[in-house]
Amino acid sequence: MPSTLNLDYYYGSEADQYSFYRIPKVLLTDPRYKGVSIEAKVLYGLLLDRMGLSLKNGWMDSDRRVYIYFTQEDAMQTMDCGHNKAVRLFADLERIGLIERKKQGQGRPTRIYVKNFTLSPEDGETSDFGKSSTPSGPKGEVLTSEKRMSAPPKNGGLDLPKGEANKTDKNKTDWNDTDPSILPPAPALYASSPAGRPRGRMRMDEMERYRELIKENIGFDRLLTEHPCDTETLEGYVELMVEVCCSRREFIRIAGEEVAAGMVKSRFLKLDHEHVAYVLDCLNQTTTLVKNIKAYTLTALYNAPVTIGQYYASLVSHDLAQDAAGA
């Protein structure tokens, strides 16, 4: 057993300075994902992170669906697991419908389509697009090799490099350390709609999924209980974040500056109960006349993860100074 490391604490806003892999909360709370192992959910988080690189490189198919390259060996190295487990984890994600793999053949690596994890109440089945004929479980490795093996083959599929995959820039993706939006932009989502489903309905479904996700992230019901007089304001916060997350614009104006929409969406999807309660508290204490309350609130929500630590540290210092003065 490894010895305990003597690590320091996080202070103030320091916790926001690093890049993290993110596992969507819904994967841990929605009963429809209960059959997916924790390790498979971690792998899904890794695949979501790789989406940022795909968007930068313009990796989209003819229907503008975003895909990534992430080999079984990538999974083995990142998750410190063996070949059979990597095969099983990919198969688990594909079976539940969180990913779809497309073997290209002719010496080219397998494409992975990372699927949108959000579900409406009536959803739960995978789409017809690219349904894999690959059986679940260990046999899922037929995408890259013909026989089951206990270790990576010397000559096999392109998901197991070291002499097997093309040595192209598509394999050298470990430099990616961005914090992208977890969902592809609008063109990728709406270039083509499923048969019989109007785009207007798709738009409403997307907004509802974001609304449910944001409310869950921020503990909306708890906020309503704690702040019963601010129900309308809190609902306005949610709708503002939904509007931004569903925006088709490339940039969002924050405090007079144009910020990449993906960055704003990512920040909003990381807000929690404490962040929103902090913004509500600050805006309620503001005595200055705000001419554009929407822009002001948008900026406050965006900056909340960065400023919350400094704000409460300042309050503590003020209270200590008041106590010292009254002593």
Coordinates of C-alpha atoms in Angstrom, one line a residue:
M1 CA 0.0 0.0 0.0
P2 CA 1.5 3.4 -1.0
S3 CA 2.4 5.7 1.9
T4 CA 0.3 8.8 2.5
L5 CA 1.6 11.9 0.7
N6 CA 2.1 15.1 2.6
L7 CA 0.0 17.4 0.4
D8 CA -1.0 21.0 1.0
Y9 CA -4.6 22.3 1.1
Y10 CA -6.3 24.6 -1.5
Y11 CA -6.8 28.2 -0.3
G12 CA -9.3 30.6 -1.7
S13 CA -9.7 30.6 -5.4
E14 CA -6.6 28.3 -6.0
A15 CA -8.9 25.3 -6.7
D16 CA -9.9 26.9 -10.0
Q17 CA -6.4 27.2 -11.5
Y18 CA -6.0 23.7 -12.8
S19 CA -7.5 21.7 -15.6
F20 CA -9.6 18.7 -14.7
Y21 CA -11.2 15.8 -16.3
R22 CA -14.9 16.0 -15.8
I23 CA -17.4 13.2 -15.3
P24 CA -21.0 14.4 -15.9
K25 CA -23.0 14.3 -12.7
V26 CA -26.0 12.8 -14.5
L27 CA -23.9 9.6 -15.1
L28 CA -23.8 9.1 -11.3
T29 CA -27.3 10.1 -10.5
D30 CA -29.6 9.0 -13.4
P31 CA -30.7 5.4 -12.8
R32 CA -30.5 4.7 -16.5
Y33 CA -26.7 4.9 -16.1
K34 CA -26.5 2.7 -13.0
G35 CA -25.4 -0.3 -15.0
V36 CA -22.3 1.5 -16.2
S37 CA -19.2 0.9 -14.1
I38 CA -17.4 3.8 -12.5
E39 CA -14.3 3.1 -14.5
A40 CA -16.3 3.3 -17.8
K41 CA -17.7 6.6 -16.6
V42 CA -14.1 7.9 -16.0
L43 CA -13.2 6.8 -19.5
Y44 CA -16.2 8.7 -20.8
G45 CA -14.8 11.8 -19.0
L46 CA -11.4 11.3 -20.8
L47 CA -13.2 11.0 -24.2
L48 CA -15.2 14.2 -23.5
D49 CA -11.9 16.0 -22.7
R50 CA -10.5 14.9 -26.1
M51 CA -13.5 16.5 -27.8
G52 CA -11.8 19.9 -27.4
L53 CA -8.9 18.8 -29.6
S54 CA -11.3 17.5 -32.3
L55 CA -13.1 20.9 -32.4
K56 CA -9.8 22.7 -32.8
N57 CA -8.7 20.4 -35.7
G58 CA -12.1 20.4 -37.4
W59 CA -12.6 16.6 -37.0
M60 CA -16.1 16.2 -38.3
D61 CA -17.7 13.8 -40.7
S62 CA -19.8 14.7 -43.8
D63 CA -22.8 15.3 -41.5
R64 CA -20.7 17.6 -39.2
R65 CA -20.7 15.1 -36.4
V66 CA -17.7 15.5 -34.2
Y67 CA -15.4 12.5 -33.7
I68 CA -12.2 11.8 -31.7
Y69 CA -9.2 9.5 -31.8
F70 CA -8.6 7.7 -28.6
T71 CA -7.0 4.2 -28.8
Q72 CA -7.3 1.3 -26.4
E73 CA -3.6 1.8 -25.6
D74 CA -4.4 5.4 -24.7
A75 CA -7.0 4.1 -22.2
M76 CA -4.6 1.5 -20.9
Q77 CA -1.9 4.1 -20.2
T78 CA -4.2 6.8 -18.8
M79 CA -6.2 4.5 -16.6
D80 CA -3.4 2.1 -15.7
C81 CA -5.3 -1.0 -16.8
G82 CA -4.7 -4.0 -18.9
H83 CA -5.8 -4.7 -22.4
N84 CA -8.9 -6.8 -21.5
K85 CA -10.2 -4.2 -19.2
A86 CA -9.8 -1.4 -21.8
V87 CA -11.7 -3.5 -24.3
R88 CA -14.5 -4.1 -21.8
L89 CA -14.7 -0.4 -20.8
F90 CA -15.1 0.7 -24.4
A91 CA -17.6 -2.1 -25.0
D92 CA -19.6 -0.9 -21.9
L93 CA -19.8 2.6 -23.2
E94 CA -20.8 1.5 -26.6
R95 CA -23.5 -0.9 -25.3
I96 CA -25.2 1.9 -23.3
G97 CA -24.9 4.2 -26.2
L98 CA -22.5 6.8 -24.8
I99 CA -20.1 6.2 -27.7
E100 CA -20.1 4.8 -31.2
R101 CA -17.0 3.5 -32.9
K102 CA -16.4 3.4 -36.6
K103 CA -13.6 1.3 -38.0
Q104 CA -12.3 3.0 -41.1
G105 CA -10.0 0.3 -42.5
Q106 CA -7.1 0.8 -45.0
G107 CA -4.6 1.7 -42.3
R108 CA -6.6 4.4 -40.7
P109 CA -7.4 4.6 -36.9
T110 CA -10.9 4.0 -35.5
R111 CA -13.1 7.0 -35.1
I112 CA -15.0 7.4 -31.9
Y113 CA -18.2 9.4 -31.8
V114 CA -18.8 10.6 -28.2
K115 CA -22.6 10.8 -27.7
N116 CA -24.5 13.5 -25.8
F117 CA -25.0 12.1 -22.3
T118 CA -28.1 14.2 -21.4
L119 CA -31.4 12.4 -21.5
S120 CA -35.0 13.7 -21.5
P121 CA -37.4 11.8 -19.3
E122 CA -38.7 9.6 -22.2
D123 CA -35.3 8.9 -23.7
G124 CA -33.0 6.1 -23.0
E125 CA -32.4 4.3 -26.3
T126 CA -29.6 4.9 -28.7
S127 CA -30.1 6.4 -32.1
D128 CA -30.1 4.5 -35.3
F129 CA -27.0 6.3 -36.5
G130 CA -24.0 4.0 -36.7
K131 CA -25.5 1.2 -34.6
S132 CA -22.7 -1.2 -34.0
S133 CA -23.1 -4.8 -34.8
T134 CA -20.3 -5.5 -32.3
P135 CA -21.4 -7.7 -29.3
S136 CA -20.9 -6.3 -25.9
G137 CA -18.3 -7.6 -23.5
P138 CA -14.8 -8.8 -24.4
K139 CA -15.9 -9.6 -27.9
G140 CA -16.1 -5.9 -28.4
E141 CA -12.5 -6.0 -29.4
V142 CA -13.4 -7.4 -32.8
L143 CA -13.4 -3.8 -33.9
T144 CA -9.6 -4.0 -33.8
S145 CA -8.6 -7.7 -33.7
E146 CA -10.1 -11.0 -34.7
K147 CA -9.4 -13.1 -31.6
R148 CA -9.5 -12.3 -27.9
M149 CA -6.2 -11.8 -26.3
S150 CA -4.8 -11.2 -22.8
A151 CA -2.3 -8.6 -24.1
P152 CA -2.1 -6.2 -27.0
P153 CA -1.3 -8.1 -30.2
K154 CA 1.9 -7.5 -32.2
N155 CA -0.1 -7.2 -35.4
G156 CA -3.6 -6.1 -34.9
G157 CA -6.1 -3.2 -35.1
L158 CA -5.4 0.4 -35.1
D159 CA -6.7 1.0 -31.6
L160 CA -3.6 -0.8 -30.4
P161 CA -0.6 1.2 -31.7
K162 CA 3.1 0.6 -31.0
G163 CA 3.8 -0.3 -34.6
E164 CA 0.2 -0.8 -35.5
A165 CA -1.4 2.6 -35.9
N166 CA -0.5 5.3 -38.3
K167 CA 2.2 7.6 -37.0
T168 CA 0.2 10.7 -37.9
D169 CA -0.5 13.9 -36.0
K170 CA -3.9 12.5 -35.1
N171 CA -2.3 10.1 -32.7
K172 CA -0.2 12.8 -31.0
T173 CA -3.0 14.4 -29.0
D174 CA -1.7 14.3 -25.4
W175 CA -0.7 17.9 -25.6
N176 CA -4.4 18.8 -25.3
D177 CA -4.9 20.5 -21.9
T178 CA -7.8 22.8 -22.7
D179 CA -11.1 23.2 -20.9
P180 CA -13.6 22.9 -23.8
S181 CA -17.3 22.8 -23.8
I182 CA -18.5 19.2 -23.2
L183 CA -21.0 19.5 -26.0
P184 CA -20.2 20.3 -29.7
P185 CA -21.3 23.6 -31.1
A186 CA -24.7 24.0 -32.8
P187 CA -23.6 23.2 -36.4
A188 CA -22.4 19.7 -35.3
L189 CA -25.6 19.1 -33.3
Y190 CA -28.1 20.4 -35.8
A191 CA -26.6 19.9 -39.3
S192 CA -29.1 17.1 -39.8
S193 CA -32.1 16.2 -37.6
P194 CA -33.3 12.7 -37.0
A195 CA -36.0 11.6 -39.3
G196 CA -39.4 12.9 -38.4
R197 CA -38.1 15.2 -35.7
P198 CA -38.5 19.0 -36.5
R199 CA -35.5 21.2 -35.7
G200 CA -37.8 23.4 -33.5
R201 CA -38.6 20.4 -31.4
M202 CA -34.9 19.4 -31.2
R203 CA -34.1 23.0 -30.0
M204 CA -36.7 22.8 -27.3
D205 CA -35.5 19.3 -26.2
E206 CA -31.9 20.6 -26.0
M207 CA -33.0 23.6 -23.9
E208 CA -34.9 21.3 -21.5
R209 CA -32.0 19.0 -21.1
Y210 CA -29.7 21.9 -20.3
R211 CA -32.3 23.3 -17.9
E212 CA -32.5 20.0 -16.0
L213 CA -28.7 19.6 -15.9
I214 CA -28.1 23.2 -14.7
K215 CA -30.8 22.9 -12.0
E216 CA -29.3 19.7 -10.8
N217 CA -25.8 21.1 -10.8
I218 CA -26.7 24.2 -8.7
G219 CA -29.1 22.4 -6.3
F220 CA -32.0 24.5 -7.5
D221 CA -34.6 23.1 -5.1
R222 CA -32.3 23.7 -2.2
L223 CA -31.8 27.3 -3.4
L224 CA -35.5 27.8 -3.5
T225 CA -35.9 26.5 0.0
E226 CA -33.1 28.8 1.3
H227 CA -34.2 31.9 -0.6
P228 CA -38.1 31.7 -1.0
C229 CA -38.3 35.4 -1.8
D230 CA -35.9 35.1 -4.7
T231 CA -37.7 32.4 -6.7
E232 CA -38.2 34.6 -9.8
T233 CA -34.5 35.8 -9.7
L234 CA -33.2 32.2 -9.4
E235 CA -35.4 31.1 -12.3
G236 CA -34.0 34.0 -14.3
Y237 CA -30.4 32.8 -13.5
V238 CA -31.3 29.3 -14.8
E239 CA -32.9 30.6 -18.0
L240 CA -29.9 32.9 -18.7
M241 CA -27.5 30.0 -18.4
V242 CA -29.7 27.9 -20.6
E243 CA -29.9 30.6 -23.2
V244 CA -26.1 30.9 -23.3
C245 CA -25.5 27.1 -23.4
C246 CA -27.9 26.8 -26.4
S247 CA -26.5 29.9 -28.1
R248 CA -25.4 29.6 -31.7
R249 CA -23.0 32.5 -31.4
E250 CA -19.3 31.9 -31.5
F251 CA -18.5 34.5 -28.8
I252 CA -20.4 35.7 -25.8
R253 CA -19.9 39.3 -24.4
I254 CA -18.7 39.2 -20.8
A255 CA -17.8 42.5 -19.1
G256 CA -17.4 44.2 -22.5
E257 CA -15.1 41.5 -23.8
E258 CA -15.8 38.8 -26.4
V259 CA -15.3 35.4 -24.8
A260 CA -15.4 32.1 -26.7
A261 CA -18.9 30.6 -26.3
G262 CA -17.5 27.2 -25.5
M263 CA -15.5 28.7 -22.5
V264 CA -18.6 30.4 -21.2
K265 CA -20.7 27.2 -21.5
S266 CA -18.1 25.2 -19.8
R267 CA -17.9 27.7 -16.9
F268 CA -21.7 27.7 -16.5
L269 CA -21.9 23.9 -16.4
K270 CA -19.4 23.9 -13.6
L271 CA -21.4 26.3 -11.3
D272 CA -22.7 24.7 -8.1
H273 CA -25.0 25.7 -5.3
E274 CA -22.4 27.9 -3.5
H275 CA -21.6 29.8 -6.7
V276 CA -25.2 30.8 -7.4
A277 CA -26.0 31.6 -3.7
Y278 CA -22.9 33.8 -3.8
V279 CA -24.1 35.7 -6.9
L280 CA -27.5 36.1 -5.4
D281 CA -26.1 37.5 -2.2
C282 CA -23.8 39.9 -4.1
L283 CA -26.6 41.2 -6.4
N284 CA -29.0 41.6 -3.5
Q285 CA -26.4 43.8 -1.7
T286 CA -25.7 46.0 -4.8
T287 CA -27.0 49.5 -4.3
T288 CA -25.7 50.9 -7.5
L289 CA -28.3 51.3 -10.3
V290 CA -27.6 48.6 -12.9
K291 CA -28.8 49.6 -16.4
N292 CA -28.2 46.3 -18.1
I293 CA -29.1 43.7 -15.4
K294 CA -28.8 40.8 -17.9
A295 CA -25.3 41.6 -18.9
Y296 CA -24.4 42.3 -15.2
T297 CA -25.8 39.0 -14.1
L298 CA -24.1 37.1 -16.9
T299 CA -20.7 38.6 -15.9
A300 CA -21.4 37.8 -12.2
L301 CA -22.2 34.2 -12.9
Y302 CA -19.2 33.7 -15.2
N303 CA -16.8 35.2 -12.7
A304 CA -18.3 33.4 -9.6
P305 CA -15.8 30.5 -9.5
V306 CA -12.9 32.9 -9.6
T307 CA -14.2 35.6 -7.2
I308 CA -16.1 33.7 -4.6
G309 CA -13.0 32.8 -2.5
Q310 CA -11.8 36.4 -2.5
Y311 CA -15.2 37.7 -1.6
Y312 CA -15.7 35.6 1.5
A313 CA -12.1 36.1 2.6
S314 CA -12.8 39.8 2.4
L315 CA -15.9 39.4 4.5
V316 CA -14.0 37.5 7.1
S317 CA -11.3 40.2 7.3
H318 CA -14.0 42.9 7.6
D319 CA -15.7 41.0 10.4
L320 CA -12.5 40.5 12.2
A321 CA -11.6 44.2 11.9
Q322 CA -15.1 45.2 13.2
D323 CA -14.7 42.9 16.2
A324 CA -11.2 44.3 16.9
A325 CA -12.5 47.8 16.7
G326 CA -15.4 47.1 19.1
A327 CA -13.2 45.3 21.6

